[in-house]
Amino acid sequence: MTAIRFLVNGAPVELEAPGMRRLLDVLREDLGLTGTKEGCGEGECGACSVILDGDVVDSCLIPACQVDGRIIRTVEGLAALTPDGRILDDLQAAFLATGGAQCGICTPGMLLAARVYLDAGGGPDEDAIREAIAGNLCRCTGYTKIVEAIALAAETGRRPAGA
Amino acid sequence: MPVEPPVETPRDLAEAFRLMALSPRTPIAGGTDLMVRITGEIGSPPDQVLDLSRLEELRGIALEDGRLTLGALTTYAEIRRSGLVARSLPVLAEAAATVGAVQIQNRGTLGGNIANASPAGDTLPLLLALEAVIEVGGARGERSIPADQFWIAYRTTALAPDELVLRVRIPLVEARQVRFRKVGTRRAQAISKVVLALAWEQADRKDRWSHVRLALGSVADRPIRARSTELYLEGSRATLETADGAAETVAAEIRPIDDVRSTADYRRQVTARILHRIIRDAGGW
Ligand SMILES: Cc1cc2nc3c(=O)[nH]c(=O)nc-3n(C[C@H](O)[C@H](O)[C@H](O)COP(=O)(O)OP(=O)(O)OC[C@H]3O[C@@H](n4cnc5c(N)ncnc54)[C@H](O)[C@@H]3O)c2cc1C
Ligand code: FES
Ligand code: FES
């Protein structure tokens, strides 16, 4: 067992876990953050995507010992918590608007891959969006609605505040 | 549930060397190959793991004595972002961009690709064609291994059990041309059916080719140099006859196999066609 400390969605956590436990299992089993999904367990599908120090990564491929001291963002950290309740992130709102989610298994990973893409200045260009989510598989939507959602969020995010 | 073998995280290289000398441990860098093994579904999980991720000595990209040096922990994302790589060896960034998808590029390392020794490892043919030198080390000291002596059998390297890959040095050659091609099922996340890297020297487009190096992945039990085809191309010009002859030579030279990803026949034909196309483009006809 190793003592592991990191930030999840802005909150510090500290736990004792085997250093080779998958970050995916730490999040879901130890911390109860079940928004992060397991699809393949081998890096192919992106359902387990989280943001680690600003980069999108597959949490099924990351041992707990490598996140000590790091900053993690999961899908639970996307919506803003305000006194009036949760306010959805632009991307979440856009997925709702376009029908970008069906069964929802791929959605948390899609949202986080897309979040990193937009945060890096990505725009509504379809090819660029498809490259950004190439590591995230969806069995339901056929991707079109997902690409539309990300493009929509890219447009929304570009509007000046209050517009 | 996946196996959770014991792991240690050394803070510097000396400590890592000491632990490796104590008893064999399986290193983990980005984990994109190793973590797939802990589920026990592909290969057997390691007994004891050494986490390399905190070894700052194994990071960084630098230009030293006309050679591009990349630490073993350099990720594909770092290679793609590097201004130094873009200026001195853009083909390396081109190759890095074909690996996995963004999640894999953010974690997977050059050292991991080298040590994992998959016949389909995408950077390996490029390292062979560029005559890279792989620097390895352990408690007994460091040594340099030329790329063409590193992958010695199926998934087997010249590394001793107590050694780590430390860095790669790639000589930068003024008049060198390099081409990299990968053929997979789709653009992202695909294990290669064929990888090809070709390098040659030529001061002017009209000149004869010299110092030709052709390396291939996924067509043998390890990444290989195609030496008969290199000899065929040495001293030639990029004409139609050269392209036809080189394509024929490479098709006869390699012995690919049928497997789940492709057939021997497809691999032989595609390799020949890619080479033909590269020579045609180089000749500008
Ligand atoms: C979904 C997916 C897609 C992929 N796509 C591609 C692809 O397109 N092309 C491709 O080539 N590969 C691909 N890979 C394989 C993998 O990402 C690469 O081989 C990567 O470079 C491995 O690096 P790593 O740091 O993650 O290795 P790790 O998993 O950490 O280690 C790999 C092996 O090397 C050993 N090792 C690592 N570093 C060292 C070192 N410094 N010294 C000694 N031994 C060491 C480990 O013990 C282990 O046996 C893919 C993998 C996945 C899961
Ligand atoms: S569960 Fe991690 S990539 Fe599929
Ligand atoms: S919505 Fe079902 S997998 Fe994407």
Coordinates of C-alpha atoms and ligand atoms in Angstrom, one line a residue:
Chain A
M1 CA 0.0 0.0 0.0
T2 CA 1.2 3.5 -0.8
A3 CA -0.1 6.8 0.5
I4 CA -1.4 8.7 -2.6
R5 CA -2.4 12.4 -2.6
F6 CA -3.9 14.3 -5.5
L7 CA -6.6 16.8 -6.4
V8 CA -9.8 15.6 -8.0
N9 CA -12.1 18.3 -9.4
G10 CA -10.4 20.8 -7.1
A11 CA -10.7 18.8 -3.9
P12 CA -7.7 17.2 -2.2
V13 CA -7.9 13.5 -1.6
E14 CA -5.6 11.2 0.3
L15 CA -5.8 7.4 0.3
E16 CA -3.9 4.3 0.9
A17 CA -3.9 2.1 -2.2
P18 CA -1.7 -0.4 -4.0
G19 CA 0.5 1.7 -6.3
M20 CA -0.4 -0.4 -9.3
R21 CA -4.1 0.0 -8.8
R22 CA -5.6 1.5 -12.0
L23 CA -6.6 5.2 -11.6
L24 CA -10.0 4.0 -13.0
D25 CA -10.5 1.7 -10.0
V26 CA -9.3 4.4 -7.5
L27 CA -11.9 6.8 -8.9
R28 CA -14.8 4.4 -9.2
E29 CA -14.2 2.0 -6.3
D30 CA -12.2 4.0 -3.7
L31 CA -13.7 7.5 -4.3
G32 CA -17.1 6.5 -5.6
L33 CA -16.8 8.8 -8.7
T34 CA -18.6 6.4 -11.0
G35 CA -19.0 9.0 -13.8
T36 CA -15.8 7.6 -15.3
K37 CA -16.7 4.4 -17.2
E38 CA -14.8 1.3 -18.1
G39 CA -15.3 0.0 -21.6
C40 CA -12.4 -2.1 -22.8
G41 CA -9.9 -1.8 -20.0
E42 CA -7.0 -1.6 -22.5
G43 CA -6.8 1.9 -23.9
E44 CA -8.8 1.4 -27.0
C45 CA -12.2 3.0 -26.2
G46 CA -11.6 6.1 -24.2
A47 CA -14.7 5.6 -21.9
C48 CA -12.4 5.9 -18.9
S49 CA -10.9 9.3 -20.1
V50 CA -10.0 11.8 -17.5
I51 CA -7.9 15.0 -17.6
L52 CA -4.5 14.6 -15.9
D53 CA -2.6 17.9 -15.5
G54 CA -4.4 19.3 -18.5
D55 CA -4.0 16.3 -20.8
V56 CA -6.7 13.8 -21.7
V57 CA -5.6 10.3 -20.7
D58 CA -7.1 6.8 -20.3
S59 CA -7.5 6.1 -16.6
C60 CA -7.5 2.3 -17.2
L61 CA -3.8 2.7 -18.2
I62 CA -2.6 4.8 -15.3
P63 CA -1.3 3.3 -12.1
A64 CA -2.2 5.1 -8.9
C65 CA 1.5 5.7 -8.0
Q66 CA 1.8 8.0 -11.0
V67 CA -0.9 10.4 -10.0
D68 CA 0.6 11.2 -6.6
G69 CA 0.8 15.0 -6.4
R70 CA -1.2 15.6 -9.7
I71 CA -4.4 17.3 -10.7
I72 CA -7.3 15.3 -12.0
R73 CA -10.5 16.4 -13.5
T74 CA -13.4 13.9 -14.1
V75 CA -16.8 14.4 -15.7
E76 CA -18.2 15.2 -12.2
G77 CA -16.0 18.3 -12.3
L78 CA -17.4 19.7 -15.5
A79 CA -20.7 21.3 -14.3
A80 CA -20.1 24.4 -12.1
L81 CA -21.4 24.3 -8.6
T82 CA -23.2 27.6 -7.8
P83 CA -25.5 28.7 -5.0
D84 CA -28.4 28.2 -7.5
G85 CA -27.3 24.6 -8.2
R86 CA -25.3 23.0 -10.9
I87 CA -24.8 24.9 -14.1
L88 CA -23.8 22.7 -17.0
D89 CA -20.6 23.2 -18.9
D90 CA -21.1 24.5 -22.5
L91 CA -20.2 21.1 -23.8
Q92 CA -22.7 19.3 -21.6
A93 CA -25.4 21.7 -22.7
A94 CA -24.4 21.3 -26.4
F95 CA -24.6 17.4 -26.1
L96 CA -28.1 17.8 -24.7
A97 CA -29.1 20.3 -27.5
T98 CA -27.8 18.1 -30.4
G99 CA -28.6 14.7 -29.0
G100 CA -25.0 13.8 -28.6
A101 CA -25.6 11.2 -26.0
Q102 CA -27.7 8.0 -26.3
C103 CA -26.8 5.2 -23.9
G104 CA -24.2 7.6 -22.3
I105 CA -21.4 5.2 -21.7
C106 CA -19.0 7.0 -24.0
T107 CA -20.3 10.5 -23.0
P108 CA -18.0 11.3 -20.0
G109 CA -14.9 10.4 -22.0
M110 CA -16.2 12.3 -25.0
L111 CA -16.9 15.4 -22.9
L112 CA -13.4 15.4 -21.4
A113 CA -11.6 14.8 -24.7
A114 CA -13.6 17.6 -26.2
R115 CA -13.0 19.8 -23.1
V116 CA -9.2 19.5 -23.6
Y117 CA -9.6 20.2 -27.3
L118 CA -11.6 23.3 -26.7
D119 CA -9.4 24.5 -23.9
A120 CA -6.4 24.3 -26.2
G121 CA -8.2 26.7 -28.6
G122 CA -9.8 24.0 -30.9
G123 CA -12.6 25.3 -33.1
P124 CA -15.7 23.9 -34.9
D125 CA -13.7 22.4 -37.8
E126 CA -15.0 18.8 -38.3
D127 CA -11.7 17.1 -39.1
A128 CA -10.0 18.6 -36.1
I129 CA -12.8 17.5 -33.8
R130 CA -12.7 14.0 -35.2
E131 CA -9.0 13.8 -34.6
A132 CA -9.5 15.0 -31.0
I133 CA -12.1 12.3 -30.3
A134 CA -10.4 9.5 -32.3
G135 CA -9.5 7.7 -29.1
N136 CA -13.1 7.7 -27.9
L137 CA -15.4 5.0 -29.4
C138 CA -19.2 5.3 -29.5
R139 CA -21.5 2.4 -30.3
C140 CA -24.7 4.4 -30.5
T141 CA -24.7 7.8 -32.1
G142 CA -22.6 7.3 -35.3
Y143 CA -20.5 10.3 -34.1
T144 CA -22.3 12.9 -36.2
K145 CA -24.3 14.3 -33.2
I146 CA -21.2 14.3 -31.1
V147 CA -19.2 16.2 -33.6
E148 CA -22.1 18.7 -33.9
A149 CA -22.2 19.1 -30.2
I150 CA -18.5 19.9 -29.9
A151 CA -18.7 22.3 -32.9
L152 CA -21.7 24.0 -31.2
A153 CA -19.8 24.3 -27.9
A154 CA -16.9 25.7 -29.8
E155 CA -19.2 28.4 -31.2
T156 CA -20.8 29.1 -27.9
G157 CA -17.5 29.4 -26.1
R158 CA -16.3 31.9 -28.7
R159 CA -19.2 34.3 -28.1
P160 CA -18.3 37.2 -25.8
A161 CA -19.5 36.7 -22.3
G162 CA -23.2 37.7 -21.9
A163 CA -23.9 37.4 -25.6
Chain B
M1 CA -10.0 -7.3 -11.1
P2 CA -6.6 -6.6 -12.5
V3 CA -3.5 -7.8 -10.6
E4 CA -1.9 -5.1 -8.5
P5 CA 1.8 -6.1 -8.2
P6 CA 4.1 -4.3 -5.8
V7 CA 5.7 -1.2 -7.3
E8 CA 8.5 1.2 -6.2
T9 CA 9.0 4.7 -7.4
P10 CA 12.7 5.7 -7.3
R11 CA 13.4 9.5 -7.3
D12 CA 16.6 9.4 -9.2
L13 CA 18.5 7.2 -11.7
A14 CA 21.0 5.9 -9.1
E15 CA 18.2 4.6 -6.9
A16 CA 16.6 3.0 -10.0
F17 CA 19.8 1.3 -11.0
R18 CA 20.3 0.0 -7.4
L19 CA 16.8 -1.5 -7.3
M20 CA 17.2 -3.1 -10.8
A21 CA 20.4 -4.6 -9.6
L22 CA 18.8 -6.0 -6.5
S23 CA 16.3 -8.2 -8.4
P24 CA 14.7 -8.0 -11.8
R25 CA 11.8 -5.6 -11.9
T26 CA 9.5 -4.7 -14.8
P27 CA 9.8 -1.0 -15.6
I28 CA 6.7 1.1 -16.2
A29 CA 7.0 4.4 -18.1
G30 CA 3.7 5.6 -19.7
G31 CA 2.1 2.2 -19.0
T32 CA 0.3 2.0 -22.4
D33 CA 1.7 -1.4 -23.0
L34 CA 2.3 -2.6 -19.5
M35 CA -1.1 -1.7 -18.0
V36 CA -2.8 -3.8 -20.6
R37 CA -0.9 -6.8 -19.2
I38 CA -2.0 -6.4 -15.6
T39 CA -5.5 -7.4 -16.6
G40 CA -3.9 -10.8 -17.4
E41 CA -5.8 -11.0 -20.6
I42 CA -2.8 -10.3 -22.8
G43 CA 0.4 -11.9 -21.6
S44 CA 1.2 -12.5 -18.0
P45 CA 1.3 -9.7 -15.4
P46 CA 4.7 -8.7 -14.0
D47 CA 5.7 -9.8 -10.4
Q48 CA 7.3 -6.6 -9.4
V49 CA 7.2 -3.1 -11.0
L50 CA 9.6 -0.2 -11.1
D51 CA 7.9 3.2 -11.8
L52 CA 10.2 5.3 -14.0
S53 CA 7.9 8.3 -14.2
R54 CA 9.8 10.4 -11.6
L55 CA 13.2 10.0 -13.2
E56 CA 13.9 13.5 -14.5
E57 CA 17.2 12.3 -15.9
L58 CA 15.2 10.4 -18.6
R59 CA 13.2 13.4 -19.8
G60 CA 13.9 16.1 -22.4
I61 CA 14.8 16.7 -26.0
A62 CA 18.1 18.4 -26.9
L63 CA 20.5 19.0 -29.7
E64 CA 24.0 17.8 -28.8
D65 CA 27.0 17.5 -31.2
G66 CA 24.9 17.3 -34.3
R67 CA 22.6 14.7 -32.8
L68 CA 19.1 14.9 -31.6
T69 CA 18.9 13.4 -28.1
L70 CA 15.5 12.3 -26.7
G71 CA 15.1 11.0 -23.1
A72 CA 13.5 7.6 -22.8
L73 CA 10.4 9.2 -21.0
T74 CA 9.8 11.5 -24.0
T75 CA 6.1 11.1 -24.9
Y76 CA 4.6 11.2 -28.4
A77 CA 2.8 14.4 -27.5
E78 CA 6.1 16.0 -26.4
I79 CA 7.7 15.0 -29.7
R80 CA 4.7 16.5 -31.6
R81 CA 4.9 19.8 -29.6
S82 CA 8.7 20.1 -29.8
G83 CA 10.0 23.1 -31.8
L84 CA 13.4 21.4 -31.9
V85 CA 12.0 18.3 -33.5
A86 CA 9.9 20.3 -36.0
R87 CA 13.1 22.2 -37.1
S88 CA 15.7 19.4 -37.0
L89 CA 13.7 16.1 -37.7
P90 CA 10.1 16.8 -38.6
V91 CA 9.6 13.1 -39.8
L92 CA 9.8 12.1 -36.1
A93 CA 6.8 14.3 -35.3
E94 CA 5.1 12.9 -38.3
A95 CA 5.6 9.3 -37.0
A96 CA 4.5 10.3 -33.4
A97 CA 1.3 11.7 -34.8
T98 CA 0.3 8.2 -36.2
V99 CA 0.6 6.5 -32.8
G100 CA -2.7 5.6 -31.1
A101 CA -4.9 8.5 -30.4
V102 CA -4.4 11.6 -28.2
Q103 CA -4.8 9.6 -24.9
I104 CA -2.0 7.2 -26.0
Q105 CA 0.2 10.0 -27.3
N106 CA 0.0 11.9 -24.0
R107 CA 1.3 8.9 -22.1
G108 CA 3.2 6.5 -24.4
T109 CA 7.0 7.0 -24.5
L110 CA 9.7 6.5 -27.0
G111 CA 11.6 4.4 -24.4
G112 CA 8.5 2.2 -23.9
N113 CA 8.2 1.7 -27.7
I114 CA 11.8 0.7 -27.9
A115 CA 11.8 -1.6 -24.9
N116 CA 8.5 -3.2 -25.7
A117 CA 10.1 -4.4 -29.0
S118 CA 6.8 -5.1 -30.8
P119 CA 7.4 -6.0 -34.4
A120 CA 4.7 -3.4 -35.1
G121 CA 6.3 -0.6 -32.9
D122 CA 5.9 2.4 -35.1
T123 CA 8.9 4.4 -34.2
L124 CA 11.3 1.4 -34.5
P125 CA 11.7 1.4 -38.3
L126 CA 12.3 5.1 -38.3
L127 CA 15.1 4.7 -35.6
L128 CA 16.6 2.0 -37.8
A129 CA 16.6 4.1 -41.0
L130 CA 18.0 7.1 -39.1
E131 CA 20.8 4.9 -37.6
A132 CA 19.8 5.9 -34.1
V133 CA 21.9 4.8 -31.1
I134 CA 20.1 3.6 -28.0
E135 CA 21.8 4.4 -24.8
V136 CA 21.1 2.0 -22.0
G137 CA 22.4 1.7 -18.4
G138 CA 22.4 0.1 -15.1
A139 CA 24.4 -0.3 -11.9
R140 CA 27.3 -1.6 -14.0
G141 CA 27.5 1.5 -16.2
E142 CA 26.1 2.8 -19.5
R143 CA 26.6 1.5 -23.0
S144 CA 25.5 2.5 -26.5
I145 CA 23.7 0.1 -28.8
P146 CA 23.1 0.9 -32.5
A147 CA 19.5 0.4 -33.4
D148 CA 20.3 -2.4 -35.9
Q149 CA 21.7 -4.4 -33.0
F150 CA 18.9 -3.7 -30.5
W151 CA 15.9 -5.9 -31.6
I152 CA 17.5 -9.3 -31.7
A153 CA 14.6 -11.7 -31.9
Y154 CA 10.8 -11.8 -31.5
R155 CA 10.0 -9.2 -28.7
T156 CA 13.6 -9.6 -27.5
T157 CA 16.1 -6.7 -27.1
A158 CA 19.8 -6.5 -26.3
L159 CA 18.9 -5.0 -22.9
A160 CA 20.3 -7.0 -19.9
P161 CA 17.6 -7.7 -17.2
D162 CA 19.0 -5.1 -14.9
E163 CA 19.3 -2.4 -17.6
L164 CA 17.0 0.5 -18.6
V165 CA 16.7 2.4 -21.8
L166 CA 18.0 5.9 -21.0
R167 CA 17.9 7.9 -24.2
V168 CA 18.1 7.8 -27.9
R169 CA 20.6 9.7 -30.1
I170 CA 19.8 10.4 -33.7
P171 CA 22.5 11.8 -36.0
L172 CA 21.3 14.8 -38.0
V173 CA 22.6 14.6 -41.5
E174 CA 22.6 17.7 -43.7
A175 CA 21.6 16.2 -47.1
R176 CA 19.5 13.4 -45.8
Q177 CA 15.9 12.8 -47.0
V178 CA 13.6 10.7 -44.8
R179 CA 10.2 9.3 -45.5
F180 CA 7.8 7.5 -43.1
R181 CA 4.7 5.6 -44.0
K182 CA 2.3 3.6 -41.8
V183 CA -0.6 1.5 -43.1
G184 CA -3.3 0.5 -40.6
T185 CA -7.0 -0.2 -40.6
R186 CA -7.9 3.3 -39.7
R187 CA -5.9 6.5 -39.0
A188 CA -6.1 6.4 -35.2
Q189 CA -5.6 3.6 -32.7
A190 CA -4.6 1.0 -35.3
I191 CA -1.8 -1.5 -35.0
S192 CA 0.2 -1.3 -38.2
K193 CA -0.1 -3.7 -41.0
V194 CA 3.1 -2.3 -42.5
V195 CA 5.4 0.5 -41.4
L196 CA 8.1 1.8 -43.7
A197 CA 10.9 4.3 -43.1
L198 CA 13.4 5.2 -45.9
A199 CA 16.4 7.5 -45.6
W200 CA 18.9 8.5 -48.3
E201 CA 21.5 11.2 -48.9
Q202 CA 21.4 13.5 -51.9
A203 CA 22.7 17.0 -52.1
D204 CA 20.5 17.8 -55.2
R205 CA 17.3 16.3 -56.5
K206 CA 19.1 15.1 -59.7
D207 CA 21.9 13.4 -57.7
R208 CA 22.3 9.7 -57.3
W209 CA 21.1 8.3 -53.9
S210 CA 23.7 7.4 -51.4
H211 CA 23.7 6.0 -47.9
V212 CA 20.3 4.4 -48.5
R213 CA 18.6 2.9 -45.4
L214 CA 15.2 1.1 -45.6
A215 CA 13.5 -0.3 -42.5
L216 CA 10.2 -2.0 -42.1
G217 CA 7.8 -2.9 -39.3
S218 CA 5.1 -5.6 -39.1
V219 CA 6.7 -7.7 -41.9
A220 CA 8.9 -9.9 -39.8
D221 CA 9.3 -11.1 -36.1
R222 CA 11.0 -7.8 -35.3
P223 CA 11.6 -4.4 -37.0
I224 CA 14.1 -5.0 -39.8
R225 CA 16.4 -3.3 -42.3
A226 CA 15.8 -4.4 -45.9
R227 CA 19.4 -4.7 -46.9
S228 CA 19.1 -6.2 -50.4
T229 CA 16.8 -3.3 -51.3
E230 CA 19.1 -0.8 -49.8
L231 CA 21.9 -2.2 -51.9
Y232 CA 19.7 -2.1 -55.0
L233 CA 18.9 1.6 -54.4
E234 CA 22.4 2.7 -53.5
G235 CA 23.9 4.8 -56.3
S236 CA 20.6 4.9 -58.2
R237 CA 18.5 7.8 -59.4
A238 CA 14.7 8.1 -58.7
T239 CA 13.5 6.8 -62.1
L240 CA 10.7 4.5 -63.1
E241 CA 13.1 1.7 -63.6
T242 CA 14.6 2.2 -60.1
A243 CA 11.1 2.2 -58.6
D244 CA 10.1 -0.9 -60.4
G245 CA 13.3 -2.7 -59.5
A246 CA 13.2 -1.6 -55.9
A247 CA 9.6 -2.7 -55.5
E248 CA 10.4 -6.1 -56.9
T249 CA 13.5 -6.5 -54.7
V250 CA 11.7 -5.6 -51.5
A251 CA 8.8 -7.9 -52.3
A252 CA 11.2 -10.8 -52.8
E253 CA 13.3 -9.8 -49.8
I254 CA 10.7 -9.8 -47.0
R255 CA 8.9 -12.8 -45.5
P256 CA 5.8 -11.4 -43.8
I257 CA 3.2 -13.7 -42.2
D258 CA -0.6 -14.0 -42.1
D259 CA -2.1 -12.9 -38.8
V260 CA -5.3 -11.3 -37.5
R261 CA -4.4 -7.9 -38.8
S262 CA -3.4 -8.8 -42.4
T263 CA -2.1 -11.3 -44.8
A264 CA 1.4 -12.0 -45.9
D265 CA 0.4 -11.3 -49.5
Y266 CA -1.2 -7.9 -48.7
R267 CA 1.8 -6.9 -46.7
R268 CA 4.2 -7.8 -49.4
Q269 CA 2.2 -5.9 -52.1
V270 CA 1.6 -2.8 -49.9
T271 CA 5.3 -2.6 -48.9
A272 CA 6.3 -2.7 -52.6
R273 CA 3.7 -0.1 -53.6
I274 CA 4.6 2.3 -50.8
L275 CA 8.3 2.1 -51.8
H276 CA 7.4 2.6 -55.4
R277 CA 5.3 5.6 -54.6
I278 CA 8.0 7.2 -52.4
I279 CA 10.6 6.8 -55.2
R280 CA 8.1 8.3 -57.8
D281 CA 7.4 11.3 -55.6
A282 CA 11.1 11.8 -55.0
G283 CA 11.8 11.7 -58.7
G284 CA 9.0 14.1 -59.3
W285 CA 7.5 12.2 -62.2
Ligands
LIG1 C1 -4.9 1.8 -27.6 C2 -3.4 1.7 -27.9 C3 -3.0 2.1 -29.1 C4 -1.6 2.0 -29.4 N1 -1.2 2.4 -30.7 C5 0.1 2.3 -31.0 C6 0.6 2.7 -32.3 O1 -0.1 3.2 -33.1 N2 1.9 2.5 -32.6 C7 2.8 1.9 -31.7 O2 4.0 1.8 -32.0 N3 2.4 1.6 -30.4 C8 1.1 1.7 -30.1 N4 0.6 1.3 -28.8 C9 1.6 0.7 -27.9 C10 2.2 1.7 -26.9 O3 1.4 2.8 -26.7 C11 3.6 2.1 -27.3 O4 4.5 1.0 -27.5 C12 4.3 3.1 -26.3 O5 5.4 3.7 -26.9 C13 4.7 2.3 -25.1 O6 5.3 3.3 -24.2 P1 4.9 3.4 -22.6 O7 5.8 4.4 -22.0 O8 3.5 3.5 -22.5 O9 5.4 1.9 -22.2 P2 5.1 1.0 -20.9 O10 3.8 0.3 -21.1 O11 5.4 1.8 -19.7 O12 6.3 0.0 -21.1 C14 6.4 -0.9 -22.2 C15 7.4 -1.9 -22.0 O13 8.7 -1.4 -22.1 C16 9.4 -1.5 -20.8 N5 10.0 -0.2 -20.6 C17 9.4 1.0 -20.6 N6 10.3 2.0 -20.5 C18 11.5 1.4 -20.3 C19 12.8 1.9 -20.1 N7 13.1 3.2 -20.1 N8 13.8 1.0 -20.0 C20 13.6 -0.3 -20.0 N9 12.3 -0.8 -20.2 C21 11.3 0.0 -20.3 C22 8.3 -1.9 -19.8 O14 8.8 -2.7 -18.8 C23 7.3 -2.7 -20.7 O15 7.7 -4.0 -20.9 C24 -0.7 1.5 -28.5 C25 -1.2 1.1 -27.2 C26 -2.5 1.2 -26.9 C27 -3.1 0.8 -25.6
FES2 S1 -11.7 1.5 -20.5 FE1 -9.9 2.7 -20.7 S2 -9.8 3.0 -22.8 FE2 -11.4 1.6 -22.7
FES3 S1 -23.9 7.0 -26.6 FE1 -23.8 4.9 -26.3 S2 -21.7 4.5 -26.7 FE2 -21.9 6.6 -27.2

